Tab-separated table of C-alpha atoms in Angstrom:
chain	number	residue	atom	x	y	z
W	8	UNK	CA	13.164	-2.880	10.994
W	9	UNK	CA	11.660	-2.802	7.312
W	10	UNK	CA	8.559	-5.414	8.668
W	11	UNK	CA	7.266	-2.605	10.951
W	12	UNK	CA	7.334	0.183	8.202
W	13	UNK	CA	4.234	0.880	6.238
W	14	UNK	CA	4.371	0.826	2.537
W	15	UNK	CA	5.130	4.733	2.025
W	16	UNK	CA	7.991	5.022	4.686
W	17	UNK	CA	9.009	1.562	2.782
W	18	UNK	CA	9.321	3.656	-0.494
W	19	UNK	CA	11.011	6.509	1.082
W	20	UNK	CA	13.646	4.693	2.961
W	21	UNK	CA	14.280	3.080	-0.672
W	22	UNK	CA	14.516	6.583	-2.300
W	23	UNK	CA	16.306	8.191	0.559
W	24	UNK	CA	19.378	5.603	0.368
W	25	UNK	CA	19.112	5.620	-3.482
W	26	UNK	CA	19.532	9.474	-3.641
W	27	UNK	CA	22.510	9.138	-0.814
W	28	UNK	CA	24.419	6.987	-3.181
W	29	UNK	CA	23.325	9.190	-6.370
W	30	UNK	CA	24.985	12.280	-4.575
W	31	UNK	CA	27.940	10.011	-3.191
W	32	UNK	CA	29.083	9.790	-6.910
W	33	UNK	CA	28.617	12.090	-9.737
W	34	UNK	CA	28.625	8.894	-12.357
W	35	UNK	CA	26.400	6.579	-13.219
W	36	UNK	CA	24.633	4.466	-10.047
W	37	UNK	CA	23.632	1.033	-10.981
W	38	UNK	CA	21.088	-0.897	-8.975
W	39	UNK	CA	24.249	-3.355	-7.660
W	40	UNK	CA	25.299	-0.655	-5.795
W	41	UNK	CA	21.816	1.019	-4.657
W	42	UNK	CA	21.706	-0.154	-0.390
W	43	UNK	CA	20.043	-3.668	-0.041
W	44	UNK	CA	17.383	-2.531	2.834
W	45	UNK	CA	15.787	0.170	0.462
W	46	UNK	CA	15.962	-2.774	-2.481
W	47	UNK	CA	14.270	-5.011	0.368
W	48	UNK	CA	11.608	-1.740	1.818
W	49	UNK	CA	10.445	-1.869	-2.120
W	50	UNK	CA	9.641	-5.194	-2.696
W	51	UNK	CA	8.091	-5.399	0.278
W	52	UNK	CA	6.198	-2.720	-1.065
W	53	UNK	CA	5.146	-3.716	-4.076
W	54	UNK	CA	4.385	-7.314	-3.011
W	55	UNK	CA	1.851	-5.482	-0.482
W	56	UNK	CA	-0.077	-4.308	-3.739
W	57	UNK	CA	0.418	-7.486	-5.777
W	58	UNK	CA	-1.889	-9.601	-3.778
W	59	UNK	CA	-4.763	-10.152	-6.015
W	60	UNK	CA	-6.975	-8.357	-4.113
W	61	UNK	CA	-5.227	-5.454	-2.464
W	62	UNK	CA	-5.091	-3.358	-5.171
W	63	UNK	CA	-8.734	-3.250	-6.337
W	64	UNK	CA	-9.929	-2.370	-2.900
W	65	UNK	CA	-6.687	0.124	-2.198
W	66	UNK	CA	-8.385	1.693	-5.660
W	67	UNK	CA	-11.947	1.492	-4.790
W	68	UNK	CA	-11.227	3.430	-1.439
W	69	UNK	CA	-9.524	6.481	-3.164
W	70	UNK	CA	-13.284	6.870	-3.633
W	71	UNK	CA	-14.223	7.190	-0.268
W	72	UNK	CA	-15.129	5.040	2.936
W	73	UNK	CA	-17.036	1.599	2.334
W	74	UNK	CA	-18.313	-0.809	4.233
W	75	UNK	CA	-17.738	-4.822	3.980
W	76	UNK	CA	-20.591	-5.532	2.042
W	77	UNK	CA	-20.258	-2.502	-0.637
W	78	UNK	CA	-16.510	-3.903	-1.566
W	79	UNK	CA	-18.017	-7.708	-1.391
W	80	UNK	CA	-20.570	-6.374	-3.895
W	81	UNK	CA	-18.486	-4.363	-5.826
W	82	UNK	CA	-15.882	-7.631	-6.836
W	83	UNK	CA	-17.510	-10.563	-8.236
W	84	UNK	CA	-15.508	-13.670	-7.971
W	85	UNK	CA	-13.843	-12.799	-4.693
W	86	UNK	CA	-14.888	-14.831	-1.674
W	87	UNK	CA	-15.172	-13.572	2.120
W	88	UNK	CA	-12.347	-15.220	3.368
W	89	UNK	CA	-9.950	-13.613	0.906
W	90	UNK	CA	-11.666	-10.208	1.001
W	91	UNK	CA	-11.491	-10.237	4.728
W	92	UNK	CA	-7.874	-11.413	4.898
W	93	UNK	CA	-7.055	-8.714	2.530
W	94	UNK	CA	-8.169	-5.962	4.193
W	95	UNK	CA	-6.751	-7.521	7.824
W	96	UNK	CA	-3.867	-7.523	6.114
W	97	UNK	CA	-3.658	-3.399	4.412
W	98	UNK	CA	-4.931	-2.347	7.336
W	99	UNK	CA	-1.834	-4.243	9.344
W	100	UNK	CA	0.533	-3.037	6.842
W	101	UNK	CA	-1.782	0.429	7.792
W	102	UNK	CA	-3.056	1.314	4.176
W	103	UNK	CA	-6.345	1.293	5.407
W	104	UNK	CA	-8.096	1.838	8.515
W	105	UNK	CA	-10.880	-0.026	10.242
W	106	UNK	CA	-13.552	1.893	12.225
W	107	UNK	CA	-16.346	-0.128	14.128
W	108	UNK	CA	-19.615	1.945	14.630
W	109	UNK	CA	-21.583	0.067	18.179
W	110	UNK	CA	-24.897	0.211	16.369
W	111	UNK	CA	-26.666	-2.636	15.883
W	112	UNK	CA	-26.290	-4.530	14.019
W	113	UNK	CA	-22.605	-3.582	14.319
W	114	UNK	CA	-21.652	-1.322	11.386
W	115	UNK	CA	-17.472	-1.921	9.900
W	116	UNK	CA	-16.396	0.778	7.247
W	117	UNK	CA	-12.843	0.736	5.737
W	118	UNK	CA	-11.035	3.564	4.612
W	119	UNK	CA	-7.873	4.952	3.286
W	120	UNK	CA	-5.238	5.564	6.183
W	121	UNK	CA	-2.804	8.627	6.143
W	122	UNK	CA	-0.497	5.957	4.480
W	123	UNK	CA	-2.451	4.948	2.103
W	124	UNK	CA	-3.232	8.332	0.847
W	125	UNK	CA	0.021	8.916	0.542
W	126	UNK	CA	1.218	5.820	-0.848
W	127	UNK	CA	-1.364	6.517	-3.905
W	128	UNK	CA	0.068	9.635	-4.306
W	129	UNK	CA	3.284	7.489	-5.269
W	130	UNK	CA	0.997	4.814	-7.635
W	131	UNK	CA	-0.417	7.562	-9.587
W	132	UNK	CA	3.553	8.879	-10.147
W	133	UNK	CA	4.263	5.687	-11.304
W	134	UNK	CA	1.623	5.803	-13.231
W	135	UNK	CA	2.470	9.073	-14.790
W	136	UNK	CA	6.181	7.963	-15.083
W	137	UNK	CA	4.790	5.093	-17.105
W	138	UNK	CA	2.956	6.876	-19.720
């Protein structure tokens, strides 16, 4: 079940199950006790954005559609095989989206999904959290 869940529904299954146990027990909740598949829904969450790549171009989106070539430009170092893997990859685990314009030559812009706006709504709480 948590392999078919994008990254946001990943996060909310965790928080879900951690707030069921939080209101099961008025005391102190340690992560022992916190329900293995929402431990499991976060990693897989946060080992979505800790490919070296994912989170540059999950950041240079919030920005706006690009296409292949922009993001190529836009990160020196990174090769075309790993860029295009990457975004195969977000837009499997549907962070981004992939729209194919039939002009010619054929014209590929990435974007931000509905799940990947949302699940940058989370990174920027954790960011605030972390201040």
């Amino acid at each position: 079940m948590i392999d078919s869940l994008a990254p946001i529904q990943m996060l909310k299954c965790f928080f879900i199950s951690y707030g069921r146990e939080v209101a099961a027990r008025e005391g102190q909740v340690t992560m022992a006790k916190v329900n293995q598949q929402g431990i499991a829904a976060i990693q897989k969450a946060i080992q979505l954005i800790s490919k070296k790549w994912s989170f540059p171009i999950i950041s240079q989106l919030c920005y706006g559609p690009i296409h292949f070539n922009q993001l190529k430009q836009k990160f020196i170092g990174v090769s075309v095989t790993a860029l295009r893997e990457t975004l195969h990859h977000l837009e499997r685990h549907r962070v981004i989206k992939r729209q194919v314009y039939s002009t010619k030559p054929v014209y590929i812009e990435y974007s931000l999904s509905n799940e990947g706006r949302e699940f940058i709504r989370v990174l920027l709480g954790i960011r605030k959290w972390s201040d």
